[in-house]
PDB file of C-alpha atoms and ligand atoms in Angstrom:
ATOM      1  CA  MET A   8       0.000   0.000   0.000  1.00 92.00           C
ATOM      2  CA  LYS A   9       1.843   3.068  -1.253  1.00 96.00           C
ATOM      3  CA  LEU A  10      -0.139   6.189  -0.488  1.00 96.00           C
ATOM      4  CA  ALA A  11       0.140   9.973  -0.419  1.00 97.00           C
ATOM      5  CA  ILE A  12      -2.155  12.535   1.121  1.00 97.00           C
ATOM      6  CA  ILE A  13      -2.274  16.041  -0.289  1.00 95.00           C
ATOM      7  CA  GLY A  14      -4.243  18.983   1.070  1.00 91.00           C
ATOM      8  CA  SER A  15      -3.749  22.646   1.729  1.00 86.00           C
ATOM      9  CA  GLN A  16      -2.395  23.664   5.103  1.00 83.00           C
ATOM     10  CA  GLY A  17      -5.262  23.477   7.570  1.00 84.00           C
ATOM     11  CA  SER A  18      -7.101  20.803   5.587  1.00 88.00           C
ATOM     12  CA  GLY A  19      -6.555  18.302   8.412  1.00 87.00           C
ATOM     13  CA  LYS A  20      -4.198  16.116   6.392  1.00 89.00           C
ATOM     14  CA  GLY A  21      -1.982  15.522   9.449  1.00 87.00           C
ATOM     15  CA  THR A  22      -4.959  14.235  11.447  1.00 88.00           C
ATOM     16  CA  GLN A  23      -6.191  12.027   8.587  1.00 94.00           C
ATOM     17  CA  SER A  24      -2.673  10.741   8.049  1.00 94.00           C
ATOM     18  CA  GLY A  25      -2.661   9.533  11.683  1.00 92.00           C
ATOM     19  CA  TYR A  26      -5.991   7.709  11.237  1.00 95.00           C
ATOM     20  CA  ILE A  27      -4.923   6.063   7.964  1.00 96.00           C
ATOM     21  CA  CYS A  28      -1.598   4.840   9.344  1.00 95.00           C
ATOM     22  CA  VAL A  29      -3.295   3.153  12.317  1.00 95.00           C
ATOM     23  CA  GLU A  30      -6.169   1.645  10.281  1.00 95.00           C
ATOM     24  CA  TYR A  31      -4.029   0.296   7.423  1.00 94.00           C
ATOM     25  CA  ASP A  32      -0.747  -0.252   9.268  1.00 94.00           C
ATOM     26  CA  VAL A  33       1.331   1.955   6.996  1.00 95.00           C
ATOM     27  CA  THR A  34       4.304   4.116   8.001  1.00 95.00           C
ATOM     28  CA  PRO A  35       3.751   7.883   7.949  1.00 94.00           C
ATOM     29  CA  ILE A  36       6.362   9.834   6.022  1.00 95.00           C
ATOM     30  CA  SER A  37       5.763  13.488   6.819  1.00 94.00           C
ATOM     31  CA  THR A  38       8.460  15.673   5.292  1.00 95.00           C
ATOM     32  CA  GLY A  39       7.271  18.585   7.493  1.00 92.00           C
ATOM     33  CA  ASP A  40       7.733  16.489  10.682  1.00 91.00           C
ATOM     34  CA  MET A  41      11.105  15.199   9.491  1.00 94.00           C
ATOM     35  CA  LEU A  42      12.279  18.744   8.780  1.00 95.00           C
ATOM     36  CA  ARG A  43      10.979  20.060  12.126  1.00 92.00           C
ATOM     37  CA  ASP A  44      12.858  17.230  13.845  1.00 93.00           C
ATOM     38  CA  HIS A  45      16.091  18.319  12.123  1.00 95.00           C
ATOM     39  CA  VAL A  46      15.434  21.931  13.175  1.00 94.00           C
ATOM     40  CA  ARG A  47      14.861  20.861  16.813  1.00 92.00           C
ATOM     41  CA  ARG A  48      18.051  18.803  16.836  1.00 95.00           C
ATOM     42  CA  GLY A  49      19.982  21.683  15.264  1.00 95.00           C
ATOM     43  CA  THR A  50      21.483  19.559  12.458  1.00 95.00           C
ATOM     44  CA  GLY A  51      23.117  21.171   9.414  1.00 94.00           C
ATOM     45  CA  LEU A  52      20.088  20.215   7.336  1.00 94.00           C
ATOM     46  CA  GLY A  53      17.813  21.714   9.996  1.00 94.00           C
ATOM     47  CA  ARG A  54      19.689  25.014   9.958  1.00 95.00           C
ATOM     48  CA  VAL A  55      19.337  25.271   6.166  1.00 95.00           C
ATOM     49  CA  ALA A  56      15.670  24.235   6.198  1.00 95.00           C
ATOM     50  CA  GLU A  57      14.651  26.559   9.033  1.00 95.00           C
ATOM     51  CA  ASP A  58      15.029  29.764   7.021  1.00 92.00           C
ATOM     52  CA  TYR A  59      12.665  28.484   4.336  1.00 94.00           C
ATOM     53  CA  MET A  60      10.177  27.050   6.815  1.00 92.00           C
ATOM     54  CA  LYS A  61       9.888  30.225   8.885  1.00 88.00           C
ATOM     55  CA  THR A  62       8.518  32.136   5.929  1.00 85.00           C
ATOM     56  CA  GLY A  63       6.476  29.258   4.509  1.00 84.00           C
ATOM     57  CA  GLU A  64       8.725  28.777   1.441  1.00 90.00           C
ATOM     58  CA  LEU A  65       9.424  25.294   0.119  1.00 94.00           C
ATOM     59  CA  VAL A  66      12.714  23.729   1.200  1.00 97.00           C
ATOM     60  CA  PRO A  67      14.902  22.931  -1.879  1.00 97.00           C
ATOM     61  CA  ASP A  68      13.876  19.730  -3.684  1.00 97.00           C
ATOM     62  CA  HIS A  69      17.257  17.970  -3.366  1.00 96.00           C
ATOM     63  CA  ILE A  70      17.016  18.097   0.455  1.00 96.00           C
ATOM     64  CA  ILE A  71      13.490  16.660   0.405  1.00 97.00           C
ATOM     65  CA  ILE A  72      14.368  13.887  -2.059  1.00 96.00           C
ATOM     66  CA  GLU A  73      17.368  12.946   0.084  1.00 94.00           C
ATOM     67  CA  LEU A  74      15.087  12.621   3.150  1.00 94.00           C
ATOM     68  CA  ILE A  75      12.691  10.412   1.171  1.00 96.00           C
ATOM     69  CA  ARG A  76      15.489   8.215  -0.185  1.00 95.00           C
ATOM     70  CA  GLU A  77      16.835   7.678   3.332  1.00 93.00           C
ATOM     71  CA  LYS A  78      13.443   6.804   4.809  1.00 94.00           C
ATOM     72  CA  LEU A  79      11.839   4.612   2.124  1.00 95.00           C
ATOM     73  CA  PRO A  80      13.923   1.420   2.454  1.00 94.00           C
ATOM     74  CA  SER A  81      12.700   0.875   6.040  1.00 94.00           C
ATOM     75  CA  CYS A  82       9.010   1.160   5.056  1.00 93.00           C
ATOM     76  CA  ASP A  83       8.593  -2.145   3.211  1.00 92.00           C
ATOM     77  CA  ASN A  84       6.318  -0.586   0.549  1.00 93.00           C
ATOM     78  CA  ARG A  85       3.679   0.290   3.168  1.00 95.00           C
ATOM     79  CA  PHE A  86       3.774   4.040   3.604  1.00 97.00           C
ATOM     80  CA  LEU A  87       1.812   7.266   3.453  1.00 97.00           C
ATOM     81  CA  PHE A  88       3.473  10.453   2.286  1.00 97.00           C
ATOM     82  CA  ASP A  89       2.118  13.496   4.085  1.00 95.00           C
ATOM     83  CA  GLY A  90       3.158  16.825   2.575  1.00 93.00           C
ATOM     84  CA  PHE A  91       5.091  15.234  -0.272  1.00 96.00           C
ATOM     85  CA  PRO A  92       5.305  15.587  -3.274  1.00 97.00           C
ATOM     86  CA  ARG A  93       4.735  19.312  -2.976  1.00 95.00           C
ATOM     87  CA  ASN A  94       5.539  20.378  -6.549  1.00 96.00           C
ATOM     88  CA  VAL A  95       5.769  18.812 -10.016  1.00 96.00           C
ATOM     89  CA  SER A  96       9.540  18.397  -9.862  1.00 97.00           C
ATOM     90  CA  GLN A  97       9.277  16.359  -6.625  1.00 97.00           C
ATOM     91  CA  ALA A  98       6.522  14.221  -8.204  1.00 97.00           C
ATOM     92  CA  GLU A  99       8.728  13.576 -11.240  1.00 96.00           C
ATOM     93  CA  GLN A 100      11.714  12.622  -9.110  1.00 97.00           C
ATOM     94  CA  LEU A 101       9.502  10.366  -6.978  1.00 97.00           C
ATOM     95  CA  ALA A 102       8.313   8.572 -10.125  1.00 95.00           C
ATOM     96  CA  GLY A 103      11.955   7.551 -10.676  1.00 96.00           C
ATOM     97  CA  ILE A 104      12.081   6.040  -7.171  1.00 95.00           C
ATOM     98  CA  THR A 105       8.673   4.402  -6.657  1.00 95.00           C
ATOM     99  CA  SER A 106       5.032   4.529  -7.801  1.00 95.00           C
ATOM    100  CA  LEU A 107       1.913   5.388  -5.758  1.00 96.00           C
ATOM    101  CA  ASP A 108      -1.230   3.219  -5.504  1.00 94.00           C
ATOM    102  CA  LYS A 109      -3.521   6.012  -4.313  1.00 95.00           C
ATOM    103  CA  VAL A 110      -3.270   9.749  -3.778  1.00 96.00           C
ATOM    104  CA  ILE A 111      -5.820  11.215  -1.386  1.00 96.00           C
ATOM    105  CA  SER A 112      -6.628  14.864  -1.941  1.00 95.00           C
ATOM    106  CA  ILE A 113      -8.464  16.745   0.822  1.00 95.00           C
ATOM    107  CA  VAL A 114     -10.387  19.667  -0.585  1.00 92.00           C
ATOM    108  CA  LEU A 115     -11.173  22.661   1.611  1.00 90.00           C
ATOM    109  CA  PRO A 116     -12.270  26.250   0.923  1.00 89.00           C
ATOM    110  CA  ARG A 117      -9.470  28.745   1.464  1.00 86.00           C
ATOM    111  CA  GLU A 118     -11.356  30.773   4.129  1.00 86.00           C
ATOM    112  CA  VAL A 119     -11.901  27.668   6.255  1.00 87.00           C
ATOM    113  CA  ALA A 120      -8.213  26.774   5.949  1.00 86.00           C
ATOM    114  CA  ILE A 121      -7.181  30.266   7.096  1.00 86.00           C
ATOM    115  CA  GLN A 122      -9.547  30.147  10.077  1.00 83.00           C
ATOM    116  CA  ARG A 123      -8.269  26.734  11.138  1.00 84.00           C
ATOM    117  CA  LEU A 124      -4.597  27.664  10.818  1.00 85.00           C
ATOM    118  CA  SER A 125      -4.866  30.924  12.712  1.00 83.00           C
ATOM    119  CA  GLY A 126      -6.391  29.110  15.702  1.00 89.00           C
ATOM    120  CA  ARG A 127      -3.983  26.165  15.720  1.00 89.00           C
ATOM    121  CA  TYR A 128      -1.958  25.387  18.865  1.00 94.00           C
ATOM    122  CA  THR A 129       0.247  22.325  19.347  1.00 92.00           C
ATOM    123  CA  SER A 130       2.069  20.536  22.144  1.00 92.00           C
ATOM    124  CA  GLU A 131       5.812  21.188  22.217  1.00 88.00           C
ATOM    125  CA  ASP A 132       6.578  17.999  20.270  1.00 83.00           C
ATOM    126  CA  GLY A 133       3.984  19.010  17.654  1.00 81.00           C
ATOM    127  CA  ILE A 134       2.028  15.784  18.149  1.00 83.00           C
ATOM    128  CA  ARG A 135      -1.169  16.994  19.845  1.00 90.00           C
ATOM    129  CA  ILE A 136      -2.937  19.640  17.793  1.00 89.00           C
ATOM    130  CA  TYR A 137      -5.818  21.817  19.049  1.00 92.00           C
ATOM    131  CA  ASN A 138      -7.848  24.615  17.564  1.00 90.00           C
ATOM    132  CA  ILE A 139      -9.068  27.409  19.825  1.00 92.00           C
ATOM    133  CA  ASN A 140     -11.970  28.009  17.403  1.00 86.00           C
ATOM    134  CA  SER A 141     -13.295  24.488  17.988  1.00 87.00           C
ATOM    135  CA  ALA A 142     -15.845  24.109  20.797  1.00 88.00           C
ATOM    136  CA  THR A 143     -14.724  20.503  21.435  1.00 91.00           C
ATOM    137  CA  ASP A 144     -11.063  21.485  21.660  1.00 93.00           C
ATOM    138  CA  ARG A 145     -11.798  24.436  23.951  1.00 93.00           C
ATOM    139  CA  LEU A 146     -13.060  21.967  26.597  1.00 95.00           C
ATOM    140  CA  LYS A 147      -9.512  20.582  26.738  1.00 96.00           C
ATOM    141  CA  LEU A 148      -7.822  23.989  26.984  1.00 96.00           C
ATOM    142  CA  ASN A 149      -7.341  26.884  29.372  1.00 96.00           C
ATOM    143  CA  ILE A 150      -7.121  30.058  27.342  1.00 95.00           C
ATOM    144  CA  GLU A 151      -5.693  33.258  28.814  1.00 94.00           C
ATOM    145  CA  TYR A 152      -7.045  36.445  27.254  1.00 91.00           C
ATOM    146  CA  GLY A 153      -5.428  39.899  27.326  1.00 89.00           C
ATOM    147  CA  GLU A 154      -6.721  43.337  26.468  1.00 89.00           C
ATOM    148  CA  GLY A 155      -9.305  43.442  23.692  1.00 83.00           C
ATOM    149  CA  GLY A 156      -9.893  39.692  23.992  1.00 83.00           C
ATOM    150  CA  VAL A 157      -6.525  38.893  22.434  1.00 85.00           C
ATOM    151  CA  VAL A 158      -5.291  35.373  23.222  1.00 89.00           C
ATOM    152  CA  VAL A 159      -2.046  35.637  25.207  1.00 91.00           C
ATOM    153  CA  ALA A 160      -1.504  32.012  26.213  1.00 94.00           C
ATOM    154  CA  VAL A 161      -3.108  28.610  25.746  1.00 96.00           C
ATOM    155  CA  TYR A 162      -2.620  25.675  28.152  1.00 97.00           C
ATOM    156  CA  GLU A 163      -3.493  22.002  27.787  1.00 97.00           C
ATOM    157  CA  ARG A 164      -5.827  21.139  30.710  1.00 96.00           C
ATOM    158  CA  GLU A 165      -4.654  17.566  31.085  1.00 94.00           C
ATOM    159  CA  THR A 166      -0.940  18.352  31.437  1.00 95.00           C
ATOM    160  CA  GLY A 167      -1.050  22.036  32.372  1.00 96.00           C
ATOM    161  CA  ASN A 168       1.603  22.619  29.689  1.00 96.00           C
ATOM    162  CA  GLU A 169       1.578  25.759  27.605  1.00 96.00           C
ATOM    163  CA  LEU A 170       0.796  25.098  23.942  1.00 96.00           C
ATOM    164  CA  LEU A 171       2.652  26.729  21.077  1.00 93.00           C
ATOM    165  CA  GLN A 172       1.745  28.205  17.724  1.00 89.00           C
ATOM    166  CA  ARG A 173       3.855  26.963  14.850  1.00 82.00           C
ATOM    167  CA  GLN A 174       6.460  29.493  13.740  1.00 80.00           C
ATOM    168  CA  ASP A 175       4.900  29.597  10.277  1.00 80.00           C
ATOM    169  CA  ASP A 176       1.287  30.008  11.490  1.00 81.00           C
ATOM    170  CA  THR A 177       1.486  33.808  11.259  1.00 83.00           C
ATOM    171  CA  PRO A 178      -0.944  35.656   8.929  1.00 81.00           C
ATOM    172  CA  LYS A 179       1.920  36.233   6.440  1.00 84.00           C
ATOM    173  CA  GLY A 180       3.161  32.630   6.668  1.00 85.00           C
ATOM    174  CA  ILE A 181      -0.352  31.240   6.225  1.00 86.00           C
ATOM    175  CA  GLU A 182      -0.973  33.464   3.189  1.00 86.00           C
ATOM    176  CA  ARG A 183       2.309  32.416   1.582  1.00 88.00           C
ATOM    177  CA  ARG A 184       1.801  28.684   2.173  1.00 88.00           C
ATOM    178  CA  LEU A 185      -1.688  28.793   0.676  1.00 90.00           C
ATOM    179  CA  GLU A 186      -0.311  30.647  -2.338  1.00 91.00           C
ATOM    180  CA  ILE A 187       2.397  27.989  -2.786  1.00 92.00           C
ATOM    181  CA  PHE A 188      -0.247  25.290  -2.450  1.00 92.00           C
ATOM    182  CA  ASN A 189      -2.270  26.841  -5.256  1.00 92.00           C
ATOM    183  CA  ASN A 190       0.656  27.493  -7.571  1.00 94.00           C
ATOM    184  CA  ALA A 191       2.985  24.548  -6.954  1.00 94.00           C
ATOM    185  CA  THR A 192       1.000  21.737  -5.318  1.00 93.00           C
ATOM    186  CA  LYS A 193      -2.339  21.807  -7.149  1.00 93.00           C
ATOM    187  CA  PRO A 194      -0.693  20.843 -10.472  1.00 95.00           C
ATOM    188  CA  VAL A 195       0.688  17.754  -8.678  1.00 95.00           C
ATOM    189  CA  ILE A 196      -2.875  16.656  -7.889  1.00 94.00           C
ATOM    190  CA  ASP A 197      -3.732  16.883 -11.582  1.00 91.00           C
ATOM    191  CA  SER A 198      -0.785  14.675 -12.473  1.00 92.00           C
ATOM    192  CA  TYR A 199      -2.185  11.892 -10.233  1.00 95.00           C
ATOM    193  CA  ARG A 200      -5.692  11.872 -11.773  1.00 94.00           C
ATOM    194  CA  HIS A 201      -5.430   8.122 -12.524  1.00 93.00           C
ATOM    195  CA  VAL A 202      -4.987   7.208  -8.822  1.00 94.00           C
ATOM    196  CA  LEU A 203      -6.787  10.130  -7.194  1.00 95.00           C
ATOM    197  CA  VAL A 204      -9.298   9.945  -4.322  1.00 94.00           C
ATOM    198  CA  GLU A 205     -10.879  13.343  -3.635  1.00 94.00           C
ATOM    199  CA  VAL A 206     -12.577  13.982  -0.282  1.00 95.00           C
ATOM    200  CA  ASP A 207     -14.314  16.988   1.250  1.00 93.00           C
ATOM    201  CA  GLY A 208     -12.271  18.288   4.211  1.00 93.00           C
ATOM    202  CA  SER A 209     -15.031  20.467   5.721  1.00 90.00           C
ATOM    203  CA  PRO A 210     -16.829  17.957   8.001  1.00 91.00           C
ATOM    204  CA  LYS A 211     -15.592  16.672  11.363  1.00 87.00           C
ATOM    205  CA  PRO A 212     -12.340  14.622  11.229  1.00 89.00           C
ATOM    206  CA  GLU A 213     -14.176  11.312  11.816  1.00 93.00           C
ATOM    207  CA  GLU A 214     -16.503  12.036   8.897  1.00 94.00           C
ATOM    208  CA  VAL A 215     -13.636  12.950   6.599  1.00 94.00           C
ATOM    209  CA  PHE A 216     -11.951   9.693   7.559  1.00 96.00           C
ATOM    210  CA  ALA A 217     -15.143   7.728   6.818  1.00 96.00           C
ATOM    211  CA  GLN A 218     -14.977   9.059   3.233  1.00 95.00           C
ATOM    212  CA  ILE A 219     -11.323   8.033   2.911  1.00 95.00           C
ATOM    213  CA  LYS A 220     -11.940   4.604   4.439  1.00 95.00           C
ATOM    214  CA  GLN A 221     -14.784   3.918   2.054  1.00 93.00           C
ATOM    215  CA  GLU A 222     -12.488   4.623  -0.900  1.00 90.00           C
ATOM    216  CA  LEU A 223      -9.528   2.641   0.412  1.00 92.00           C
ATOM    217  CA  ASP A 224     -11.629  -0.341   1.543  1.00 91.00           C
ATOM    218  CA  ALA A 225     -13.102  -0.590  -1.940  1.00 85.00           C
ATOM    219  CA  LEU A 226      -9.666  -1.438  -3.279  1.00 77.00           C
ATOM    220  CA  LYS A 227      -8.216  -4.910  -3.313  1.00 63.00           C
ATOM    221  CA  TRP A 228      -4.718  -4.753  -1.809  1.00 62.00           C
TER     222      TRP A 228
HETATM  223  P1  AMP B 302       4.059  20.937   6.675  1.00 76.98           P
HETATM  224  O1  AMP B 302       4.185  20.479   8.087  1.00 76.98           O
HETATM  225  O2  AMP B 302       3.845  19.813   5.711  1.00 76.98           O
HETATM  226  O3  AMP B 302       3.054  22.049   6.528  1.00 76.98           O
HETATM  227  O4  AMP B 302       5.474  21.570   6.270  1.00 76.98           O
HETATM  228  C1  AMP B 302       6.020  22.688   6.964  1.00 76.98           C
HETATM  229  C2  AMP B 302       7.076  23.354   6.102  1.00 76.98           C
HETATM  230  O5  AMP B 302       8.139  22.419   5.817  1.00 76.98           O
HETATM  231  C3  AMP B 302       6.610  23.831   4.743  1.00 76.98           C
HETATM  232  O6  AMP B 302       6.003  25.115   4.776  1.00 76.98           O
HETATM  233  C4  AMP B 302       7.928  23.837   3.951  1.00 76.98           C
HETATM  234  O7  AMP B 302       8.718  24.943   4.312  1.00 76.98           O
HETATM  235  C5  AMP B 302       8.611  22.584   4.485  1.00 76.98           C
HETATM  236  N1  AMP B 302       8.250  21.369   3.700  1.00 76.98           N
HETATM  237  C6  AMP B 302       7.556  20.279   4.138  1.00 76.98           C
HETATM  238  N2  AMP B 302       7.419  19.359   3.163  1.00 76.98           N
HETATM  239  C7  AMP B 302       8.053  19.871   2.078  1.00 76.98           C
HETATM  240  C8  AMP B 302       8.246  19.417   0.747  1.00 76.98           C
HETATM  241  N3  AMP B 302       7.770  18.232   0.313  1.00 76.98           N
HETATM  242  N4  AMP B 302       8.936  20.222  -0.097  1.00 76.98           N
HETATM  243  C9  AMP B 302       9.459  21.401   0.298  1.00 76.98           C
HETATM  244  N5  AMP B 302       9.286  21.901   1.532  1.00 76.98           N
HETATM  245  C10 AMP B 302       8.590  21.154   2.424  1.00 76.98           C
END
């Protein structure tokens, strides 16, 4: 099962990726997570990547392809790419390495994506993701407001830990990443028409996953 999930930032692709990997026992390959891990560890690669990531620009293709080449052999042809390929050149280089059985595209209106991203807070390791605009998530959070109702800090109730906003979840960063998605990533979706599964990303995460599951279960693996 060789899969990829593509969606604009804020489409919930990270959440869906988690569900798919558990349900179908495939290894997640998130280039964003791999890059953030390099940044946290302060590696040479991380230092180069950080400047691009801060502003929402794409990290150079050769770095991404190197990460993929290193990771793939341990995945035994059961994997899900999350956030890769991000442009046509990456898709072309991937075609020289391996094929994909299905590409899941999560479709979401731009305004909804912006609203989701601007309210996104994560645990320090980036694993638990909350949205302060979600009523369900707010039950799990303590939100500190400042003057004019501005959010000054967000804490996870269960651990008491302060949650963080991603460095690139600033209005400018969000704008730029959505622009890159439209210009560079959308053409990739078109190039996978023959293996494409398109789902609506607007409903609740469990409902989005039900759509994906229906499509993947219909296939004979
Ligand atoms: P993500 O977590 O997928 O939103 O990725 C966060 C950031 O990492 C992006 O805004 C890019 O700067 C970088 N990045 C992640 N995946 C790729 C990729 N396939 N190609 C280039 N840059 C990437």
